[in-house]
Coordinates of C-alpha atoms and ligand atoms in Angstrom, one line a residue:
M1254 CA -41.0 -29.1 22.3
S1255 CA -42.5 -25.5 22.3
G1256 CA -44.9 -26.2 25.0
D1257 CA -47.4 -23.6 25.1
K1258 CA -47.8 -21.6 21.7
T1259 CA -49.7 -18.7 21.0
D1260 CA -51.9 -17.7 18.4
A1261 CA -49.0 -15.0 17.3
A1262 CA -46.2 -17.6 17.6
D1263 CA -47.7 -19.9 15.2
E1264 CA -48.0 -16.9 12.4
P1265 CA -45.2 -14.2 12.4
E1266 CA -45.7 -10.6 11.8
Q1267 CA -44.5 -9.7 8.8
V1268 CA -42.5 -6.2 8.5
A1269 CA -42.6 -6.0 5.0
G1270 CA -44.7 -7.1 2.3
N1271 CA -44.5 -10.4 0.7
G1272 CA -43.6 -12.5 3.6
L1273 CA -40.4 -10.7 4.9
L1274 CA -39.8 -11.9 9.0
H1275 CA -38.7 -10.1 11.6
R1276 CA -34.4 -10.3 11.5
R1277 CA -34.7 -11.7 14.8
L1278 CA -37.3 -14.4 14.2
F1279 CA -35.1 -17.7 14.3
L1280 CA -33.7 -16.4 17.4
T1281 CA -36.9 -16.0 19.4
Q1282 CA -39.2 -18.2 18.0
G1283 CA -37.1 -20.8 16.0
L1284 CA -38.3 -23.8 17.2
T1285 CA -41.7 -22.8 17.1
L1286 CA -41.0 -22.3 13.4
A1287 CA -39.7 -25.4 12.8
G1288 CA -42.5 -27.1 13.6
A1289 CA -44.6 -24.5 12.2
L1290 CA -43.2 -24.9 9.2
G1291 CA -44.8 -28.5 8.3
V1292 CA -41.1 -30.3 7.9
A1293 CA -43.4 -33.5 8.0
G1294 CA -41.8 -36.4 8.2
Q1295 CA -38.8 -35.2 9.6
A1296 CA -39.5 -37.8 12.6
S1297 CA -39.9 -40.8 10.5
A1298 CA -36.9 -40.0 8.3
Q1299 CA -34.7 -40.1 11.5
T1300 CA -36.6 -43.0 12.6
A1301 CA -35.7 -44.7 9.1
L1302 CA -31.6 -43.8 9.4
P1303 CA -29.3 -46.8 9.3
K1304 CA -29.1 -47.5 12.9
R1305 CA -24.6 -48.3 11.7
P1306 CA -24.4 -46.3 8.3
D1307 CA -21.3 -48.1 6.1
W1308 CA -18.6 -45.2 7.0
M1309 CA -19.2 -46.5 10.9
T1310 CA -18.3 -50.0 10.1
R1311 CA -14.6 -49.6 9.0
Q1312 CA -11.5 -47.2 9.4
G1313 CA -12.0 -44.4 7.4
A1314 CA -9.2 -41.8 6.3
G1315 CA -6.0 -41.0 8.9
L1316 CA -3.8 -38.1 9.6
S1317 CA -3.2 -36.0 7.0
G1318 CA 0.0 -33.0 6.4
Y1319 CA -2.4 -30.3 4.6
G1320 CA -6.8 -30.8 5.6
Q1321 CA -8.5 -31.0 1.8
P1322 CA -12.8 -30.5 2.0
S1323 CA -14.8 -33.9 1.4
K1324 CA -14.9 -34.7 -2.2
F1325 CA -18.7 -34.6 -1.7
E1326 CA -17.4 -30.8 -1.9
E1327 CA -15.6 -31.2 -5.1
G1328 CA -18.5 -29.1 -6.7
V1329 CA -17.1 -26.1 -4.8
K1330 CA -14.5 -24.6 -7.1
R1331 CA -13.3 -21.2 -8.0
L1332 CA -15.5 -20.2 -11.3
T1333 CA -13.4 -19.6 -14.5
G1334 CA -15.3 -17.5 -17.6
Q1335 CA -13.6 -18.5 -21.2
P1336 CA -10.1 -18.3 -21.4
N1337 CA -8.0 -16.8 -23.4
P1338 CA -6.4 -19.7 -25.7
L1339 CA -3.7 -17.7 -26.3
F1340 CA -2.6 -16.1 -23.4
P1341 CA -4.2 -19.3 -20.9
S1342 CA -2.8 -17.9 -17.4
V1343 CA -4.1 -14.4 -18.1
G1344 CA -8.0 -13.9 -16.8
S1345 CA -9.3 -14.4 -13.7
T1346 CA -11.7 -17.1 -11.4
R1347 CA -14.5 -15.5 -9.3
T1348 CA -15.3 -16.8 -5.9
P1349 CA -18.6 -19.1 -5.6
L1350 CA -20.6 -17.0 -3.3
E1351 CA -23.9 -19.2 -3.7
K1352 CA -22.1 -22.4 -2.2
L1353 CA -20.2 -20.1 1.2
N1354 CA -21.8 -18.8 4.2
G1355 CA -20.1 -16.7 6.7
M1356 CA -17.7 -13.3 6.0
I1357 CA -14.5 -15.2 5.0
T1358 CA -13.7 -16.6 2.0
P1359 CA -11.7 -19.7 2.0
N1360 CA -8.1 -19.0 0.6
G1361 CA -7.9 -21.7 -1.8
L1362 CA -11.3 -19.2 -3.1
H1363 CA -10.3 -16.1 -3.3
F1364 CA -10.7 -14.7 -6.7
E1365 CA -7.8 -14.1 -8.9
R1366 CA -7.4 -12.0 -11.4
H1367 CA -3.7 -11.9 -13.4
H1368 CA -2.5 -9.2 -15.8
S1369 CA 0.3 -12.3 -17.2
S1370 CA 0.4 -15.1 -14.6
V1371 CA 1.6 -16.4 -11.2
P1372 CA 5.3 -15.7 -10.6
D1373 CA 7.3 -18.1 -9.1
I1374 CA 8.8 -16.7 -6.4
N1375 CA 11.5 -17.8 -4.4
P1376 CA 11.0 -15.7 -0.9
D1377 CA 15.3 -15.8 0.0
A1378 CA 15.5 -13.7 -3.6
H1379 CA 12.5 -11.4 -3.2
R1380 CA 13.0 -8.1 -2.1
L1381 CA 10.9 -5.0 -0.6
L1382 CA 12.5 -1.3 -2.2
I1383 CA 11.4 1.4 -0.8
H1384 CA 13.5 4.7 -2.9
G1385 CA 12.1 8.2 -4.9
L1386 CA 11.9 11.0 -2.4
V1387 CA 12.6 9.2 1.2
R1388 CA 15.4 10.6 3.2
K1389 CA 16.9 7.0 3.0
P1390 CA 15.7 4.5 0.4
L1391 CA 15.9 1.1 1.8
A1392 CA 15.1 -2.8 0.7
W1393 CA 14.3 -6.2 2.9
D1394 CA 14.6 -9.3 3.0
M1395 CA 12.0 -11.7 4.4
S1396 CA 13.8 -12.6 7.4
A1397 CA 14.2 -8.7 7.8
L1398 CA 10.4 -7.6 7.6
A1399 CA 9.7 -10.9 9.9
R1400 CA 11.1 -9.0 12.4
Y1401 CA 8.4 -6.3 12.2
P1402 CA 5.4 -5.6 14.7
M1403 CA 2.7 -7.4 13.0
T1404 CA -1.1 -6.4 12.3
S1405 CA -3.9 -8.3 11.3
V1406 CA -7.3 -7.4 9.4
I1407 CA -9.9 -8.2 8.0
R1408 CA -10.9 -7.1 5.0
F1409 CA -12.4 -7.3 1.4
I1410 CA -10.8 -7.2 -2.3
E1411 CA -12.9 -6.2 -5.0
C1412 CA -12.1 -6.2 -8.3
S1413 CA -12.9 -2.4 -9.5
G1414 CA -14.6 -4.4 -12.6
N1415 CA -16.5 -7.2 -10.7
S1416 CA -20.5 -6.8 -11.5
G1417 CA -19.4 -5.5 -15.0
A1418 CA -21.4 -8.2 -16.6
A1419 CA -24.9 -6.8 -14.1
K1420 CA -24.3 -3.2 -15.5
R1421 CA -24.7 -4.4 -19.2
N1422 CA -27.1 -7.7 -19.2
V1423 CA -28.5 -10.0 -16.8
P1424 CA -27.1 -13.5 -16.7
Q1425 CA -28.6 -16.0 -15.9
T1426 CA -25.7 -18.4 -14.6
S1427 CA -24.9 -17.8 -10.7
V1428 CA -24.3 -14.8 -8.3
G1429 CA -20.3 -16.2 -8.4
Q1430 CA -19.8 -15.9 -12.0
I1431 CA -21.5 -11.9 -12.2
H1432 CA -20.8 -10.8 -8.7
G1433 CA -17.6 -13.1 -7.5
L1434 CA -14.3 -10.7 -7.9
V1435 CA -15.2 -9.9 -4.3
S1436 CA -13.4 -12.2 -1.7
C1437 CA -13.0 -11.5 2.3
S1438 CA -9.8 -12.1 4.2
E1439 CA -7.4 -12.1 7.5
W1440 CA -4.9 -10.2 6.1
T1441 CA -1.7 -9.9 8.6
G1442 CA 1.7 -8.5 8.0
I1443 CA 3.7 -4.7 8.2
K1444 CA 1.9 -1.3 8.3
L1445 CA 2.7 0.3 5.7
S1446 CA 3.9 3.5 7.7
H1447 CA 6.3 1.4 9.6
L1448 CA 8.4 1.1 6.4
L1449 CA 8.1 4.3 5.2
D1450 CA 9.3 6.2 8.9
E1451 CA 12.1 4.3 8.9
T1452 CA 13.1 5.8 4.9
G1453 CA 11.8 9.4 5.7
L1454 CA 10.1 10.9 3.5
A1455 CA 11.5 14.0 1.1
D1456 CA 10.2 17.1 0.9
G1457 CA 7.4 17.1 -2.0
A1458 CA 6.7 13.5 -1.5
S1459 CA 3.0 12.9 -2.0
W1460 CA 1.9 9.7 -3.8
I1461 CA 3.2 6.3 -4.1
I1462 CA 4.1 4.3 -7.2
A1463 CA 3.9 0.6 -6.0
E1464 CA 5.2 -2.6 -8.5
G1465 CA 4.6 -6.0 -8.7
A1466 CA 7.1 -8.5 -9.5
E1467 CA 5.5 -10.6 -12.2
A1468 CA 6.2 -10.6 -15.7
S1469 CA 3.8 -7.7 -17.1
S1470 CA 4.7 -5.4 -13.5
M1471 CA 1.7 -4.1 -11.9
V1472 CA 2.6 -1.0 -11.4
R1473 CA -0.5 2.0 -9.6
S1474 CA -0.4 4.8 -7.8
I1475 CA -2.2 5.3 -4.4
P1476 CA -2.2 8.6 -2.3
L1477 CA 0.5 9.3 0.3
E1478 CA -2.4 10.0 2.8
T1479 CA -3.5 6.6 1.9
A1480 CA -0.3 4.6 2.4
L1481 CA 0.2 5.8 5.9
D1482 CA -3.3 5.4 7.2
D1483 CA -4.0 1.8 6.8
V1484 CA -1.9 0.4 4.0
I1485 CA -0.1 -3.2 5.4
V1486 CA 2.9 -5.3 3.2
A1487 CA 0.3 -8.6 4.3
L1488 CA 2.9 -11.4 4.3
Y1489 CA -0.6 -13.7 5.6
Q1490 CA -3.8 -14.6 4.5
N1491 CA -6.5 -16.0 7.2
G1492 CA -3.3 -17.7 9.2
E1493 CA -1.1 -19.4 6.4
R1494 CA 1.2 -17.1 3.9
I1495 CA -0.2 -15.5 1.5
R1496 CA -0.9 -18.0 -2.0
P1497 CA 1.3 -17.7 -4.9
E1498 CA -2.1 -16.6 -7.0
Q1499 CA -2.5 -13.6 -3.9
G1500 CA 1.5 -12.7 -4.3
Y1501 CA 3.5 -14.3 -2.5
P1502 CA 5.9 -14.1 -0.5
M1503 CA 3.9 -10.6 -0.1
R1504 CA 1.5 -7.9 -1.5
L1505 CA -0.5 -4.9 -0.8
L1506 CA -3.4 -4.3 1.3
V1507 CA -4.5 -0.9 0.3
P1508 CA -8.5 -1.1 2.1
G1509 CA -11.5 -0.1 0.6
C1510 CA -9.8 0.2 -2.7
E1511 CA -10.6 -1.4 -6.5
G1512 CA -8.6 -4.7 -6.8
S1513 CA -5.5 -3.8 -8.9
V1514 CA -4.3 -1.4 -5.8
N1515 CA -3.7 -3.8 -3.4
V1516 CA -0.7 -4.4 -5.8
K1517 CA 0.3 -8.6 -6.0
W1518 CA 3.8 -9.4 -5.6
V1519 CA 5.5 -6.1 -4.7
H1520 CA 8.8 -5.6 -4.8
R1521 CA 9.5 -1.7 -5.7
I1522 CA 7.8 0.8 -4.0
K1523 CA 8.6 4.5 -5.2
V1524 CA 8.0 7.7 -3.4
V1525 CA 7.4 10.4 -5.9
S1526 CA 5.2 14.2 -6.3
E1527 CA 2.6 13.3 -8.8
P1528 CA 0.7 9.5 -9.5
G1529 CA 2.9 7.6 -12.6
D1530 CA 0.0 7.7 -14.6
S1531 CA 1.3 3.8 -15.3
R1532 CA -0.3 1.8 -18.3
D1533 CA -2.2 0.0 -15.4
E1534 CA -4.2 3.4 -14.5
T1535 CA -4.5 5.2 -17.9
G1536 CA -4.7 2.3 -20.6
Q1537 CA -7.5 0.5 -17.8
Y1538 CA -8.8 0.7 -14.4
T1539 CA -10.1 4.5 -15.5
D1540 CA -14.2 5.0 -16.1
L1541 CA -14.5 6.1 -19.8
M1542 CA -17.1 8.7 -19.6
A1543 CA -20.1 9.7 -22.5
D1544 CA -17.7 13.2 -23.2
G1545 CA -15.2 10.6 -23.7
R1546 CA -13.3 12.0 -21.1
A1547 CA -12.1 9.2 -18.5
L1548 CA -11.8 9.3 -14.5
K1549 CA -8.7 8.5 -13.3
Y1550 CA -8.0 7.3 -9.4
T1551 CA -11.4 6.2 -8.2
L1552 CA -9.8 3.9 -6.6
L1553 CA -12.6 3.3 -3.9
M1554 CA -14.7 0.7 -4.3
D1555 CA -18.8 2.2 -3.4
V1556 CA -21.3 0.5 -0.5
K1557 CA -23.1 -2.9 -2.3
S1558 CA -24.6 -6.1 -1.5
L1559 CA -26.0 -8.8 -3.0
I1560 CA -28.1 -11.5 -1.9
T1561 CA -26.3 -15.0 -2.4
H1562 CA -29.2 -17.0 -0.9
P1563 CA -31.3 -17.9 -2.3
S1564 CA -29.9 -16.2 -5.8
V1565 CA -30.1 -17.1 -9.2
S1566 CA -30.0 -20.8 -10.8
M1567 CA -31.3 -21.7 -7.3
K1568 CA -34.7 -23.6 -6.9
L1569 CA -36.5 -23.3 -4.2
A1570 CA -38.2 -26.4 -3.2
Q1571 CA -41.5 -26.0 -1.8
P1572 CA -43.0 -23.1 0.0
G1573 CA -42.2 -21.9 3.8
V1574 CA -40.0 -20.0 5.5
Y1575 CA -36.0 -19.5 4.2
E1576 CA -33.5 -17.8 5.9
V1577 CA -32.8 -14.4 3.1
S1578 CA -28.7 -14.4 3.5
G1579 CA -26.7 -12.0 1.4
L1580 CA -23.2 -10.0 2.1
A1581 CA -23.1 -6.1 2.1
W1582 CA -19.8 -4.4 2.0
S1583 CA -17.9 -0.8 1.4
G1584 CA -14.6 0.7 1.0
H1585 CA -15.9 4.3 2.8
G1586 CA -16.4 2.6 6.1
A1587 CA -18.6 -0.2 7.8
I1588 CA -21.9 -1.3 7.0
R1589 CA -24.7 0.2 9.2
R1590 CA -27.8 -1.7 7.6
V1591 CA -28.6 -3.5 5.1
E1592 CA -32.5 -3.5 3.5
V1593 CA -34.3 -6.4 2.2
T1594 CA -36.9 -6.1 -0.2
A1595 CA -39.3 -9.8 -1.0
D1596 CA -42.4 -7.6 -3.3
G1597 CA -39.5 -5.9 -5.8
G1598 CA -39.1 -2.2 -3.6
K1599 CA -42.5 -1.8 -2.7
S1600 CA -41.7 -2.4 0.9
W1601 CA -37.8 -2.7 2.6
A1602 CA -37.4 -4.3 5.9
D1603 CA -34.0 -4.6 7.9
A1604 CA -32.1 -7.8 7.5
E1605 CA -29.7 -8.8 10.7
L1606 CA -26.1 -8.2 10.9
S1607 CA -24.4 -11.1 11.4
G1608 CA -21.4 -9.7 13.7
P1609 CA -18.6 -8.5 13.4
V1610 CA -19.5 -5.7 11.2
L1611 CA -16.1 -4.5 10.5
P1612 CA -15.3 -1.5 8.4
K1613 CA -14.0 -1.9 4.6
C1614 CA -15.2 -5.8 5.3
L1615 CA -17.6 -8.4 3.9
T1616 CA -20.8 -8.2 6.5
R1617 CA -23.4 -11.6 6.6
F1618 CA -26.7 -10.2 6.6
R1619 CA -29.6 -12.5 7.6
I1620 CA -33.4 -11.7 7.0
P1621 CA -35.9 -14.7 7.6
W1622 CA -39.0 -14.8 5.0
S1623 CA -42.2 -16.8 4.4
W1624 CA -42.4 -17.8 0.5
T1625 CA -46.3 -18.5 -0.1
G1626 CA -45.5 -19.9 -3.5
G1627 CA -46.3 -16.8 -5.4
P1628 CA -44.3 -14.9 -7.4
A1629 CA -41.5 -12.9 -5.6
T1630 CA -39.0 -10.1 -5.9
L1631 CA -35.6 -10.3 -3.4
A1632 CA -33.4 -7.8 -3.6
S1633 CA -30.7 -6.3 -0.8
R1634 CA -29.6 -2.4 -0.5
A1635 CA -27.2 -1.6 1.5
I1636 CA -26.1 1.8 3.8
D1637 CA -22.6 2.3 5.4
D1638 CA -21.6 4.5 8.3
R1639 CA -20.8 7.8 5.9
G1640 CA -24.7 7.2 4.7
N1641 CA -23.9 6.3 1.0
V1642 CA -26.5 4.4 -0.5
Q1643 CA -26.8 1.3 -2.7
P1644 CA -27.9 2.5 -5.9
T1645 CA -30.8 1.3 -8.5
H1646 CA -29.6 0.1 -11.8
E1647 CA -30.3 3.6 -13.3
V1648 CA -28.7 5.5 -11.1
A1649 CA -25.7 3.7 -10.6
I1650 CA -25.2 4.3 -14.4
A1651 CA -25.7 7.3 -14.7
R1652 CA -22.9 7.7 -11.9
Y1653 CA -19.9 6.3 -13.7
G1654 CA -22.1 6.2 -17.5
E1655 CA -22.7 3.3 -19.8
I1656 CA -19.7 2.8 -21.3
G1657 CA -17.4 1.3 -18.7
A1658 CA -16.9 -1.2 -17.1
Y1659 CA -15.5 -0.7 -13.8
H1660 CA -17.3 0.1 -10.2
Y1661 CA -20.7 -1.3 -11.0
N1662 CA -22.8 -1.2 -7.4
G1663 CA -26.4 -1.5 -8.4
I1664 CA -29.1 -3.2 -6.7
Q1665 CA -29.5 -6.9 -7.9
P1666 CA -32.8 -8.2 -7.7
W1667 CA -33.9 -12.3 -8.1
A1668 CA -36.7 -13.1 -8.9
V1669 CA -38.5 -16.3 -7.2
A1670 CA -41.3 -17.4 -9.7
Q1671 CA -44.3 -19.8 -8.9
T1672 CA -42.3 -23.5 -9.9
G1673 CA -39.3 -21.6 -7.1
E1674 CA -36.7 -21.3 -9.5
V1675 CA -34.3 -18.0 -9.1
A1676 CA -33.9 -15.9 -12.3
N1677 CA -31.7 -12.5 -12.5
V1678 CA -34.5 -9.4 -13.1
R1679 CA -34.0 -6.0 -13.5
M1680 CA -36.5 -4.0 -10.8
Ligands
LIG2756 CO1 -11.1 2.5 -10.2

C-alpha cells in the first residue's frame, strides 16, 4: 500500500527527454509506481490462480549430482553462427546477453572461440613450463600448482572481433548474436608473477610468449610489465574447475586484454626480449589501416556499453514504465558512469550502476523509462575511470579504420517503434 500519495509521486519527474526517469526511482517510489503503472488486472490475476497447481499435487524430481536449469529455460543457449562444414569445431559461440541479467556469465554460457577444437587434456599429464630468459626454467604439474596461494578476481573477457557485425552492418538479430563475444566470470588461480619470481628473470626479459596446448597452438605475446602486474594462471571459473572449452585445466587470464591473449590450455611460457610476431598476431588480431599498414599488439579492449533490455528483436507489450538495463566495461579500468538516451542522443541521463563496480569487469547499469507509446531511440554511452568515453559509430570507425574487424566499440542504438518492436539502427 502506498498510503498518502502526492501528485509528484504519481508522475515522476523526467530527467531526460522522451521519458527517462531518475535512476533511483524504483528505490524511492517503487510501490507507488507499480500502482500507478496500470498493472491493472494484477489483483484479479492473483485471485484467479489455481488453488493447488499440478506441481503441488505430486512428487517432483529428486536430488541430483549436478544441477541443471529448468526445462522451461531450454532456449537459453550459446548462439552459434554458420558453422564451417569442413571444420565444424572451429569458430565461435556467443553469450545470449538478452536472456541474462546481473554481471556474471554462467559457465555453460561463456562465449567460445576455437581456432582448432577443444583438446581433451588429461590434467595429470599436463605441465606448465616457463623457460627462455629466466635464471632457472621450471615446469609444474597440477599438484605442484595447487599448493600455491591463489587469488580470485571478477573480470570480463571479450574477443577483439566482438561487435564486428555492428561495425559493418545493422543486423536485426539479437544483442547476443551481435555483441555476445563478451562474458564475465570470477577467475581463481595463481598470479603469474609468483611463478616468474621462482624462475627468476634474466637480462633482456621484456615480453612473454604464451602457447596453448590445442592442435593449432595459439601463440600470443604479452608485455612483461603486464605479465608481472595482474595476469593469472586460472584454474577455476565461478568456483568450479575451468570448463574444457575455456581452457581446462588452465588458461591465462590477462585482464582487460583482447580474448585471444587469455591463452587457453596454456602449457608453455617463454620469456623473451621481443614479441613473437606469431601467426596469431600477424595473420589476424592486427588492425588493418586505410594506408595498408596494420597496428600490432593493440591488446587493451576499449570502453563500451550496450543496452540488453530492451534490445533488438524484443517487443514491448504496452506503454508504461520499463527498466532499461545493460552492461558496460572497459579494459582500461572501472566504469565511472553510464549515460542513457531515449531520444536518439538529444538528451542523456545517468544510469544507476549496480555494484560491485570493479575494474576490467562487466558492470550492470539500470534506469527507469516511461514509454509513452511513441517512437523512441535508446542508447547507452559509457565513461571509464581513466576518462575514456565510448565513441559514436563515426568516431569508432575513424579510430581503427573501416577495413578491420577488431576493437569496435561504437554506441549501439535501438529504435522502439509505436508497435513496441525494437530494431537495430544507427544514430
Ligand atoms: Co587488438
